PDB file of C-alpha atoms in Angstrom:
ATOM      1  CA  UNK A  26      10.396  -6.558 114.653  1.00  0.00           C
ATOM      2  CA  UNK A  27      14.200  -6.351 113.180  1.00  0.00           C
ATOM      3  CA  UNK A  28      15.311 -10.056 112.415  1.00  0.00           C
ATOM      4  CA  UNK A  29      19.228  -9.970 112.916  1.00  0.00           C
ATOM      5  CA  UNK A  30      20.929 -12.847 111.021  1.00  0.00           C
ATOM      6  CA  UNK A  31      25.116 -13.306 112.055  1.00  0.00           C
ATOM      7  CA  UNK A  32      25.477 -16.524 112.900  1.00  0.00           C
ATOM      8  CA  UNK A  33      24.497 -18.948 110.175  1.00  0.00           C
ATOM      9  CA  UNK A  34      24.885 -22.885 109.472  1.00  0.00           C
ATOM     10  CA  UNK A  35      25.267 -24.690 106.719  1.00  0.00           C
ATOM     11  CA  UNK A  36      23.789 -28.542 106.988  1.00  0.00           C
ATOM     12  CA  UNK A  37      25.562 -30.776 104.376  1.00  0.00           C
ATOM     13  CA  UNK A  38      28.988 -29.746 102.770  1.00  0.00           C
ATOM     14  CA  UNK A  39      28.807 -31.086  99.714  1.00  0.00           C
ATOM     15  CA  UNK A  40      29.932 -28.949  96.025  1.00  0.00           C
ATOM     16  CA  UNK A  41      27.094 -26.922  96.754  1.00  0.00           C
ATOM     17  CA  UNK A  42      26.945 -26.500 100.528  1.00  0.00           C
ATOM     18  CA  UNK A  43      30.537 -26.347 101.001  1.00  0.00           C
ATOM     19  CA  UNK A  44      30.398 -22.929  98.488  1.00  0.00           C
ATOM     20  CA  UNK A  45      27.523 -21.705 100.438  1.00  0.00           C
ATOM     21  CA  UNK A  46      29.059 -22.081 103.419  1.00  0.00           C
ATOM     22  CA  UNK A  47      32.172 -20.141 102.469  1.00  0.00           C
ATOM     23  CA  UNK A  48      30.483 -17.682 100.407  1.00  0.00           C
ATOM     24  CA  UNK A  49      28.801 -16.631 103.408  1.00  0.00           C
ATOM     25  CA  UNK A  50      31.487 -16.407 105.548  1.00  0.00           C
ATOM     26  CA  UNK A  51      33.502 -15.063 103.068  1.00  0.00           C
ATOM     27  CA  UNK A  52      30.748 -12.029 103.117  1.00  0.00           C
ATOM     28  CA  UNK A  53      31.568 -11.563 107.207  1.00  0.00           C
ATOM     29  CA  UNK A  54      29.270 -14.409 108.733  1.00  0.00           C
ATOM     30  CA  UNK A  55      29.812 -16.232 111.350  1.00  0.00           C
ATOM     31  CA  UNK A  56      29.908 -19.923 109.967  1.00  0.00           C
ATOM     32  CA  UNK A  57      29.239 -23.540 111.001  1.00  0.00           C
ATOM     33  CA  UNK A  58      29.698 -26.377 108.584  1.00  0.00           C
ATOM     34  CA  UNK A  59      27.989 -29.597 109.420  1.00  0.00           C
ATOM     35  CA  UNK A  60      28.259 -32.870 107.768  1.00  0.00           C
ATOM     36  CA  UNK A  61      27.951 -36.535 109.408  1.00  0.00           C
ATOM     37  CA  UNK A  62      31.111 -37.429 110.502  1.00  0.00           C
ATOM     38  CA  UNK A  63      34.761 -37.434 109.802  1.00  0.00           C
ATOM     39  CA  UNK A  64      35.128 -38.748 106.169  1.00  0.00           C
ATOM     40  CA  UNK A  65      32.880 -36.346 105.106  1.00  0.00           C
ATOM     41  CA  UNK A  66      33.967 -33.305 106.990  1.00  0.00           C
ATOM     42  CA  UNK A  67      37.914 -34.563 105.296  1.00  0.00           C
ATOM     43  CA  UNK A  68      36.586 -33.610 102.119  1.00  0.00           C
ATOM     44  CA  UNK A  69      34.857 -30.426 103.267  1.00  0.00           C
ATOM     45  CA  UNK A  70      38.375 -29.296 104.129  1.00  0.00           C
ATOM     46  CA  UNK A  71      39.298 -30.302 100.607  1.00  0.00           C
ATOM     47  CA  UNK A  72      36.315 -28.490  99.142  1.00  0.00           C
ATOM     48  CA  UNK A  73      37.382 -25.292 101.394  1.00  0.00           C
ATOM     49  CA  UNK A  74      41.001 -25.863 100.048  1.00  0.00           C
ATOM     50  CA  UNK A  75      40.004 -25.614  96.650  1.00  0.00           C
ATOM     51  CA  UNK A  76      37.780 -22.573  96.869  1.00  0.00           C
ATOM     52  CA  UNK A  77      40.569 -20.376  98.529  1.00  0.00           C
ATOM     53  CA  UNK A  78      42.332 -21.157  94.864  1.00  0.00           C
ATOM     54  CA  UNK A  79      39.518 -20.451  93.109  1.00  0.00           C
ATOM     55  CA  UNK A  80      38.653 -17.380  95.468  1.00  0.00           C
ATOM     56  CA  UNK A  81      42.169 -16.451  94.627  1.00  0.00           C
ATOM     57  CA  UNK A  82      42.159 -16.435  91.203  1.00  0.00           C
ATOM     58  CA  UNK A  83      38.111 -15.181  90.741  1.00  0.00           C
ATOM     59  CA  UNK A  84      36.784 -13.140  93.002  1.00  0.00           C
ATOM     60  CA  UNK A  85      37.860  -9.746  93.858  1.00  0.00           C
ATOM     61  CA  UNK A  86      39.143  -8.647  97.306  1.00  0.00           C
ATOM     62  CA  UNK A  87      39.823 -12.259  98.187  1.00  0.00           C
ATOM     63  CA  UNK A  88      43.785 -11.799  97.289  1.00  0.00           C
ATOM     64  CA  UNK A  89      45.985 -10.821 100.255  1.00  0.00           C
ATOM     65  CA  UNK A  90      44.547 -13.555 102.482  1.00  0.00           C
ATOM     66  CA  UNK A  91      41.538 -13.041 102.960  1.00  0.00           C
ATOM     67  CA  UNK A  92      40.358 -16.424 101.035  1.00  0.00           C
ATOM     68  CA  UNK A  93      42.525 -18.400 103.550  1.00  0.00           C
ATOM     69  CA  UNK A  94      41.116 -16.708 106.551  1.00  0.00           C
ATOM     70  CA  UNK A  95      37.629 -17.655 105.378  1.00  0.00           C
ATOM     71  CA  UNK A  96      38.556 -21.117 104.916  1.00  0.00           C
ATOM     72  CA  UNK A  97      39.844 -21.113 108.735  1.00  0.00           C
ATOM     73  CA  UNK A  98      36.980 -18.982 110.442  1.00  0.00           C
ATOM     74  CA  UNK A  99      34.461 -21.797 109.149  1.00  0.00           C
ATOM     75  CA  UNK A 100      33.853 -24.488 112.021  1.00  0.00           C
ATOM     76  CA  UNK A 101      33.225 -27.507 110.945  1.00  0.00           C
ATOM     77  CA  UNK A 102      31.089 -30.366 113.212  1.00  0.00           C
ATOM     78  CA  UNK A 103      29.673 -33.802 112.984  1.00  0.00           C
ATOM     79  CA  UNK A 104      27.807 -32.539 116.029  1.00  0.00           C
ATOM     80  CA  UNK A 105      24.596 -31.914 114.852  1.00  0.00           C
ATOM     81  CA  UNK A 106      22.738 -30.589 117.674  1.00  0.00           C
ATOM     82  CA  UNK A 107      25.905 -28.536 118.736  1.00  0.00           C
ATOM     83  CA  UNK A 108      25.811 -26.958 114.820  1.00  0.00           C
ATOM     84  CA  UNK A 109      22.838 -25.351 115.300  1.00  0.00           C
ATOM     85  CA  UNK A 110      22.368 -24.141 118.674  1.00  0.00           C
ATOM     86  CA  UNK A 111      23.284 -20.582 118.523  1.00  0.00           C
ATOM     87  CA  UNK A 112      22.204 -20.300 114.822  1.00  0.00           C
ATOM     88  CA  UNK A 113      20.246 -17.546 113.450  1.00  0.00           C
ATOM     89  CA  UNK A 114      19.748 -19.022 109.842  1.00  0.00           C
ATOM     90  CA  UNK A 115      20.392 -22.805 109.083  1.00  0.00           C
ATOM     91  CA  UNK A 116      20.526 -23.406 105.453  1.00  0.00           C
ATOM     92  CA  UNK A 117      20.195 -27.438 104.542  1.00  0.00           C
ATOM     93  CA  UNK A 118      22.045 -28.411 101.666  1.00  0.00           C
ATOM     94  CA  UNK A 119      21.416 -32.320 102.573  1.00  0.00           C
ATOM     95  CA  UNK A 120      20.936 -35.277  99.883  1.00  0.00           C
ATOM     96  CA  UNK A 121      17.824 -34.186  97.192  1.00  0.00           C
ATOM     97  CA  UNK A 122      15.965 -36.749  99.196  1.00  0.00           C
ATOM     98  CA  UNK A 123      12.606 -36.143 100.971  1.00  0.00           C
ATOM     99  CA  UNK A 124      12.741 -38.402 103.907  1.00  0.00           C
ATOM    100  CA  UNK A 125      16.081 -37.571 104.347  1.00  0.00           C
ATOM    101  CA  UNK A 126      15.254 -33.600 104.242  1.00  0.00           C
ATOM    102  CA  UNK A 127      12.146 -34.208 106.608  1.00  0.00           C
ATOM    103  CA  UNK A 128      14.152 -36.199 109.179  1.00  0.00           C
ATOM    104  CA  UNK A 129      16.757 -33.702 109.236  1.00  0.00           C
ATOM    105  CA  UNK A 130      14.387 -30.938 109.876  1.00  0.00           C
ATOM    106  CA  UNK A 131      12.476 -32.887 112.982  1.00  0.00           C
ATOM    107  CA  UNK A 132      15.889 -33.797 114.592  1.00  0.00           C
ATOM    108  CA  UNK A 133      17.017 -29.661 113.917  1.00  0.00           C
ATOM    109  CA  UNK A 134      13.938 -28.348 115.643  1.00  0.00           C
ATOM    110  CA  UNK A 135      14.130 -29.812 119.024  1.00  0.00           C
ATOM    111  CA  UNK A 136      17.735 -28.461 119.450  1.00  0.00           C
ATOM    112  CA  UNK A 137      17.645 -24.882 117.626  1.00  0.00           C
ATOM    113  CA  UNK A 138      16.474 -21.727 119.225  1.00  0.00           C
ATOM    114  CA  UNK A 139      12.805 -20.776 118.586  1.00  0.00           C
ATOM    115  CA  UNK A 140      14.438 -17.469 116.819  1.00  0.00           C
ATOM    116  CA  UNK A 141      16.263 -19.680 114.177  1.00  0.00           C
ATOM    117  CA  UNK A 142      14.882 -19.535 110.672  1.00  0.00           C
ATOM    118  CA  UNK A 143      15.187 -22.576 108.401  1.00  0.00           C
ATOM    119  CA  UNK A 144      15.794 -22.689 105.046  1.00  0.00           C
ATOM    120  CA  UNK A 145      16.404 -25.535 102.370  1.00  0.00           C
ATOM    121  CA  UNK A 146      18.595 -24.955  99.451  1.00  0.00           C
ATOM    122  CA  UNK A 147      16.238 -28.026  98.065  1.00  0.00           C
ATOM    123  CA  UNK A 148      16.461 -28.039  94.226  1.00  0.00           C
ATOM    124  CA  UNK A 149      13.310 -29.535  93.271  1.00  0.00           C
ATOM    125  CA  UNK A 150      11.153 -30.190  96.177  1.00  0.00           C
ATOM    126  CA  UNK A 151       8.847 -27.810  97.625  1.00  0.00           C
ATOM    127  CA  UNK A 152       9.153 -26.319 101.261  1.00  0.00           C
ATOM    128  CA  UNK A 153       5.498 -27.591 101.728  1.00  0.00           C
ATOM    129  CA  UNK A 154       6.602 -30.722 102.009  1.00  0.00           C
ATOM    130  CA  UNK A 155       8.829 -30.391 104.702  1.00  0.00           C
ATOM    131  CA  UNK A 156       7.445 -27.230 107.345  1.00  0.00           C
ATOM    132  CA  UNK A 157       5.637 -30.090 109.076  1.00  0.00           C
ATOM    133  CA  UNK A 158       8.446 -31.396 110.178  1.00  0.00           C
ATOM    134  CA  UNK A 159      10.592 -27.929 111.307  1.00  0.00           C
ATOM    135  CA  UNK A 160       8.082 -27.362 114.157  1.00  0.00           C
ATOM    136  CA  UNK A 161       8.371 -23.644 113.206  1.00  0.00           C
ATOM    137  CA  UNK A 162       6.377 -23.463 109.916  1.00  0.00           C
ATOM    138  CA  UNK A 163       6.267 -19.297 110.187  1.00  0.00           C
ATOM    139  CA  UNK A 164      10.428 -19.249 110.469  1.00  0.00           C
ATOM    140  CA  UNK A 165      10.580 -22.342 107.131  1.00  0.00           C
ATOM    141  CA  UNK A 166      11.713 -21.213 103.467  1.00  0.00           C
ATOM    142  CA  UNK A 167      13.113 -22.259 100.518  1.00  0.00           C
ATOM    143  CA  UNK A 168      16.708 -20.374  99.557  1.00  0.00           C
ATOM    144  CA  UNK A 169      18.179 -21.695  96.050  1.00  0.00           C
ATOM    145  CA  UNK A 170      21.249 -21.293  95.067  1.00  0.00           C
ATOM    146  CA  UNK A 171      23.228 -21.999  91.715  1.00  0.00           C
ATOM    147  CA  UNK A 172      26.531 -23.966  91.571  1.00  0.00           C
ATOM    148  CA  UNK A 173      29.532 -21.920  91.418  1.00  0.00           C
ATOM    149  CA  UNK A 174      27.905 -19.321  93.455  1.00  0.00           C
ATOM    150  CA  UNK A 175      30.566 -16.326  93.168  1.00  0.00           C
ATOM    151  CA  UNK A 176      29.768 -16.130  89.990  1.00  0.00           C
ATOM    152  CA  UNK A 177      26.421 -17.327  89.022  1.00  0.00           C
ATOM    153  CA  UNK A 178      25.159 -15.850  92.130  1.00  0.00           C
ATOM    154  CA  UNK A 179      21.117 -16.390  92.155  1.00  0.00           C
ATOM    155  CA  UNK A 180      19.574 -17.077  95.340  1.00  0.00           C
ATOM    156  CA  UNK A 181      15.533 -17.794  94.654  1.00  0.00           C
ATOM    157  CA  UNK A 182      14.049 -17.171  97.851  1.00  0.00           C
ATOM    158  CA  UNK A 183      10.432 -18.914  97.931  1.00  0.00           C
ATOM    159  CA  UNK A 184       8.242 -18.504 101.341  1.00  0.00           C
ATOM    160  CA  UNK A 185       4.930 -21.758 101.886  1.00  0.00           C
ATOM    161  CA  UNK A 186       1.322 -19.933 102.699  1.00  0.00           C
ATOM    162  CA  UNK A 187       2.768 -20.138 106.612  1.00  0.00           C
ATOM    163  CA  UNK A 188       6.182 -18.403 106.035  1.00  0.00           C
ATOM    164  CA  UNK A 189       6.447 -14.670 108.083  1.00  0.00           C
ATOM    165  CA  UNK A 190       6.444 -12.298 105.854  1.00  0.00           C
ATOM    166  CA  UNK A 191       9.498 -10.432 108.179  1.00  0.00           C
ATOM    167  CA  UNK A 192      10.936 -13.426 108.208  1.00  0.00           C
ATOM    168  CA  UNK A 193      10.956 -13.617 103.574  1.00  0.00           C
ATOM    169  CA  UNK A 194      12.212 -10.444 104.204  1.00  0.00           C
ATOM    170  CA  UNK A 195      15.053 -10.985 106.425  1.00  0.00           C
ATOM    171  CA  UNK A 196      16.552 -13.754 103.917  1.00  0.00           C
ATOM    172  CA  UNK A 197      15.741 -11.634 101.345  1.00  0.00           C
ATOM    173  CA  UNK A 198      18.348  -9.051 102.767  1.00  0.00           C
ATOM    174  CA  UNK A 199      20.617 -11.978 104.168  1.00  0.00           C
ATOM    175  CA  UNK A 200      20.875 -13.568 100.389  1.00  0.00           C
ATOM    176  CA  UNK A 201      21.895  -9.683  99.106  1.00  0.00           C
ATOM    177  CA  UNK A 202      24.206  -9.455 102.146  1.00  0.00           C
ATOM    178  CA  UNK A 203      26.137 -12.194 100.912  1.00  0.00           C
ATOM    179  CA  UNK A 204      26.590 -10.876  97.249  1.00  0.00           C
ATOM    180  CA  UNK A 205      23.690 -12.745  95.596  1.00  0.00           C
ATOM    181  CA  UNK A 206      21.365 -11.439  93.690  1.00  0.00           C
ATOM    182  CA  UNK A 207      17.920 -12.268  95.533  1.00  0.00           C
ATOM    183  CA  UNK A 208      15.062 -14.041  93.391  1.00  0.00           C
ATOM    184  CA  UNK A 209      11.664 -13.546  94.528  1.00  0.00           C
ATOM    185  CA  UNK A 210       9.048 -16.087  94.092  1.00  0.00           C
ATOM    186  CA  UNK A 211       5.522 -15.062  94.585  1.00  0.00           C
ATOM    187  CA  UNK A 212       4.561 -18.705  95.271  1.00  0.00           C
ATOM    188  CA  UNK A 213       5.691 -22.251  95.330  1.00  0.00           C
ATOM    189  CA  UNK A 214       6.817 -23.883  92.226  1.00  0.00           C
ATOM    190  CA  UNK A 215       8.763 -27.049  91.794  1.00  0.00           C
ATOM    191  CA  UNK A 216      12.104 -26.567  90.932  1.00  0.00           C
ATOM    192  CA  UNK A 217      11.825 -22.825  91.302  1.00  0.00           C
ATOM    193  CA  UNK A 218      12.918 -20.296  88.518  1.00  0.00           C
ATOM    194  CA  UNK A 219      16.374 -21.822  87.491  1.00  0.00           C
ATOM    195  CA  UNK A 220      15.596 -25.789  87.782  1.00  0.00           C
ATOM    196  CA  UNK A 221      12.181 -25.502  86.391  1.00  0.00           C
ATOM    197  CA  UNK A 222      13.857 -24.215  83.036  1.00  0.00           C
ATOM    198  CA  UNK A 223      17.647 -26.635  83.645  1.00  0.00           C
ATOM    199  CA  UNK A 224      16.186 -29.801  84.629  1.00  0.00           C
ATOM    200  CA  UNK A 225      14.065 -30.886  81.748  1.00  0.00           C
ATOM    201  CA  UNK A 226      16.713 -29.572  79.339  1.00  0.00           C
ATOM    202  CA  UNK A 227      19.193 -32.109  81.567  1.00  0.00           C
ATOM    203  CA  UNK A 228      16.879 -34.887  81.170  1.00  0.00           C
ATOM    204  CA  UNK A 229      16.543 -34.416  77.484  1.00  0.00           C
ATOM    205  CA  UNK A 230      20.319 -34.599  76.915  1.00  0.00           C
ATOM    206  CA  UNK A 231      20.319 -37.805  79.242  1.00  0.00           C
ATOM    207  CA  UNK A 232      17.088 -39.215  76.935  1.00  0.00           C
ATOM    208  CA  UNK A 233      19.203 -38.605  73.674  1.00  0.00           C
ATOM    209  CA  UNK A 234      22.298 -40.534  75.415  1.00  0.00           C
ATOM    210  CA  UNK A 235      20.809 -43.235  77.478  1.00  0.00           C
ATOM    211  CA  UNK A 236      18.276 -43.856  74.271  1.00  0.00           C
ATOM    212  CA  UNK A 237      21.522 -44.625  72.114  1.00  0.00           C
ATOM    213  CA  UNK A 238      20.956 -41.428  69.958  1.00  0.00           C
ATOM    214  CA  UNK A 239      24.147 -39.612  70.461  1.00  0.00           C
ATOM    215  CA  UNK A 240      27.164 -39.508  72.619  1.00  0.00           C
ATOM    216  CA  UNK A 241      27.554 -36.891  74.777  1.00  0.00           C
ATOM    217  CA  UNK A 242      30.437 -35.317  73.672  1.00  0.00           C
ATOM    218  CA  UNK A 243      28.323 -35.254  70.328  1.00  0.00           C
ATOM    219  CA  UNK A 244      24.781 -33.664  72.204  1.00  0.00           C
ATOM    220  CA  UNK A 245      27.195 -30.975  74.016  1.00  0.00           C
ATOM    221  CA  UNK A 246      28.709 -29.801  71.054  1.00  0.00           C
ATOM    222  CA  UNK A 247      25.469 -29.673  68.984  1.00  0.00           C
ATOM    223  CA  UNK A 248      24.407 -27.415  71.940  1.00  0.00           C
ATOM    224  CA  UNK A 249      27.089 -24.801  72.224  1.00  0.00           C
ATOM    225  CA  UNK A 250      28.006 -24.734  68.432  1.00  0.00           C
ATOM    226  CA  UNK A 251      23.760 -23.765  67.789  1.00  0.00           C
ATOM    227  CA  UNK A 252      23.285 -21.832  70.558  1.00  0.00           C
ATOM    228  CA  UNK A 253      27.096 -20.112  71.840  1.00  0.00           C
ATOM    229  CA  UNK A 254      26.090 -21.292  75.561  1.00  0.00           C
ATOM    230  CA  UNK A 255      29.375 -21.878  76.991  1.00  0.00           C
ATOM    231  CA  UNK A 256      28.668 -25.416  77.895  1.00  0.00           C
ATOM    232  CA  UNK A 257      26.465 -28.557  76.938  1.00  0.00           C
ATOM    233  CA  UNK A 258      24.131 -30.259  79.597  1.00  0.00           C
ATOM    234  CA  UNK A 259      26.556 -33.299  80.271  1.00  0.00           C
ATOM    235  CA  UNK A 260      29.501 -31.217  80.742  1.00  0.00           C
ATOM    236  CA  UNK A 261      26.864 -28.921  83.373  1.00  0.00           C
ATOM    237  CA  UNK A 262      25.765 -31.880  84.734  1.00  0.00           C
ATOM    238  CA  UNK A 263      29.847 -33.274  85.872  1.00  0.00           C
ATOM    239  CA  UNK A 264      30.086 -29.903  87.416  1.00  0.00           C
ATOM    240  CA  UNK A 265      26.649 -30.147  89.187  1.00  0.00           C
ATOM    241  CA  UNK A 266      27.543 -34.196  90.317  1.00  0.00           C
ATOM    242  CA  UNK A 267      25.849 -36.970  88.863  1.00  0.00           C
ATOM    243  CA  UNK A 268      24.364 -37.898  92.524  1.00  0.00           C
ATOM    244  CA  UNK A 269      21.805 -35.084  92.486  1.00  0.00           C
ATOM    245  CA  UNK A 270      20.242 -35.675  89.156  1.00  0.00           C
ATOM    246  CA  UNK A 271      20.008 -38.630  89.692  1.00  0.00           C
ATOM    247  CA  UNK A 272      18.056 -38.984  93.048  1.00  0.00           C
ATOM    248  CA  UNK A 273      15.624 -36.584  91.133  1.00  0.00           C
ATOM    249  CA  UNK A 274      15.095 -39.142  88.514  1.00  0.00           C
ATOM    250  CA  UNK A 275      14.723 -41.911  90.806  1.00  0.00           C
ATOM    251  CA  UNK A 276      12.164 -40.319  92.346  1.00  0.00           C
ATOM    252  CA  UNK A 277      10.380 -39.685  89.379  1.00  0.00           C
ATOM    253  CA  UNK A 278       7.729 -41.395  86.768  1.00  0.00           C
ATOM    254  CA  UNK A 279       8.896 -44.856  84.799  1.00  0.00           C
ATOM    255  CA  UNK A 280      10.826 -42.555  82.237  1.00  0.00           C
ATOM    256  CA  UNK A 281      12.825 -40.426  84.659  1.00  0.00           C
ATOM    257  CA  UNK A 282      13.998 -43.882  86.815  1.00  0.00           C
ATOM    258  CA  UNK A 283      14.999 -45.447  83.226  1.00  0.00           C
ATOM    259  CA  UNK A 284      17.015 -42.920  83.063  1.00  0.00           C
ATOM    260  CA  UNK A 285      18.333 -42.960  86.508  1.00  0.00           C
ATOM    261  CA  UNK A 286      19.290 -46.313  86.166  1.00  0.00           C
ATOM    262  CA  UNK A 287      21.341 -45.487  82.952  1.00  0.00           C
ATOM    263  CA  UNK A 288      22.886 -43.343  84.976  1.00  0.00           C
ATOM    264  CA  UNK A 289      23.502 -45.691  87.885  1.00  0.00           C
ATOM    265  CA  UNK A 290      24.776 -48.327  85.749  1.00  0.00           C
ATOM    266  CA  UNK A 291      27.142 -46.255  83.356  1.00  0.00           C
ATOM    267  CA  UNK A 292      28.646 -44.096  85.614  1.00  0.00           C
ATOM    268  CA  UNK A 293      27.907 -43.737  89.160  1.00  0.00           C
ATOM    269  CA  UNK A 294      28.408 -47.388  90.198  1.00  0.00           C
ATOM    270  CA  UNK A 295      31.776 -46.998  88.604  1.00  0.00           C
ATOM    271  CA  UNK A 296      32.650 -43.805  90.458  1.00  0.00           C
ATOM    272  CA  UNK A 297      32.103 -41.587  87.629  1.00  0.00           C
ATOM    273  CA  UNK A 298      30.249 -38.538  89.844  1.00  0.00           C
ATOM    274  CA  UNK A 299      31.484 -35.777  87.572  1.00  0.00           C
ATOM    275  CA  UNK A 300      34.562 -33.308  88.663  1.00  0.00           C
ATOM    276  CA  UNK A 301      34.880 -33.703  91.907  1.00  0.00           C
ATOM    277  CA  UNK A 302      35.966 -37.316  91.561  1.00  0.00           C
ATOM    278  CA  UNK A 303      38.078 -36.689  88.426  1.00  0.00           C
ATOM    279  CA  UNK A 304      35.682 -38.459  85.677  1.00  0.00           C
ATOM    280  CA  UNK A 305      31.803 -38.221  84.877  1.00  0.00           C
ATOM    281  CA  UNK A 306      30.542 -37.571  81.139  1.00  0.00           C
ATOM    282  CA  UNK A 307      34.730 -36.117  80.944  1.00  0.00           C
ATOM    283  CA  UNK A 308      38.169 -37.005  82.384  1.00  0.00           C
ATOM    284  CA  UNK A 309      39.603 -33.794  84.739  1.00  0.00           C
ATOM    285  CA  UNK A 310      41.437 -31.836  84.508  1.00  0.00           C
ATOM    286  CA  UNK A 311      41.534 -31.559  80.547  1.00  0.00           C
TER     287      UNK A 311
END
């Protein structure tokens, strides 16, 4: 059985679903954006704003307008039956928060075709712990992507015991479609391929700077100066947002909510979330 995939929808249009959303229709998809109502779907037109620039100045074949007929072709909804009623492929990019996740998927699956596949762009959490609540277990998936996908363009595709083979396949060939480059996991794993190895080495940069050990200008600069990577953990972690590390620490042991409230205290509750609000660990632009 050929599983056709053209009309896809993005749940959640955050820095990461937003660029999944117009990476994919940027690749000749047929895209719906949903988020939960108007203030939110505001700054998805923001987010799409900015990525035409970026597309503009990055990404090749995007010049001549083609970035700023992407950014129009995308329909955007607070509707969220409506979002995914034609869909072939829904991809949830919602809050790293398992009731949140699980709710999302039970409200989906009474309104989405029985040929729609599901799959969660989850960071951390496994698909496991969510097929439950899709009502279509066999058509469930994980698909991770990396921030900044037009250029760091992973997409770790990881099936449960109950996923369709045909149907790993088929997203599989829908991530390569797109211009990723398609990671195959052989079996669940928390945090996947990329978070299993960037998420502790986040946490230990927040440990040294919560614990009063460095600052992190001083624990990014340690980093690139020994090792030449381009950028320290607290300046990946602005880029990333603060809000998704830190809902995985708060969900964590005593040590990882210590840290989460460091985080909570120091930055977030003061409306330092990293780049997209201007200030995080750094001031932008500069």
């Amino acid at each position: 059985m050929t599983i056709e995939i053209r009309k896809v929808t993005v749940l959640g249009t955050g820095v990461l679903g937003s660029q999944i959303a117009f990476q994919t229709a940027f690749s000749g998809f047929v895209v719906t954006a949903y988020d939960i109502g108007d203030d939110a779907l505001a700054a998805a037109r923001e987010r799409f704003a900015k990525l035409v620039a970026t597309y503009g100045q990055e990404v090749p074949g995007a010049a001549g307008g083609k970035a700023e007929r992407t950014a129009a072709a995308i329909t955007l909804t607070a509707d969220l039956p409506a979002a995914v009623r034609e869909a072939d492929l829904v991809i949830e990019a919602v809050p790293e928060v398992l009731s949140i996740k699980q709710d999302t998927y039970r409200k989906i699956g009474e309104s989405a075709p029985e040929r729609t596949i599901f799959a969660t762009n989850s960071s951390t959490l496994l698909p496991s712990d969510m097929k439950d609540f899709t009502g279509r277990p066999d058509r469930f998936l994980a698909l991770h992507f990396a921030n900044q996908v037009w250029k760091f363009n992973t997409a770790e595709v990881m099936g449960t015991a109950d996923t369709d083979p045909a149907v790993y396949r088929a997203v599989v060939e829908f991530a390569d479609a797109i211009g990723m480059v398609p990671i195959e996991l052989h079996r669940e794993k928390a945090g996947y391929v990329l978070n299993s190895l960037l998420v502790p080495f986040l946490n230990s940069g927040i440990a040294l700077a919560a614990g009063g050990y460095a600052e992190p200008e001083a624990v990014d600069k340690t980093w690139r100066i020994a090792t030449g990577a381009p950028m320290g953990p607290f300046q990946i972690l602005d880029v990333v947002g603060l809000t998704t590390p830190y809902n995985i620490l708060v969900n964590g042991d005593e040590g990882a909510q210590r840290l989460a409230s460091w985080l909570k205290s120091e930055y977030i509750d003061k409306g330092k979330l990293g780049v997209a609000t201007g200030e995080g660990f750094y001031k932008y632009p500069g």
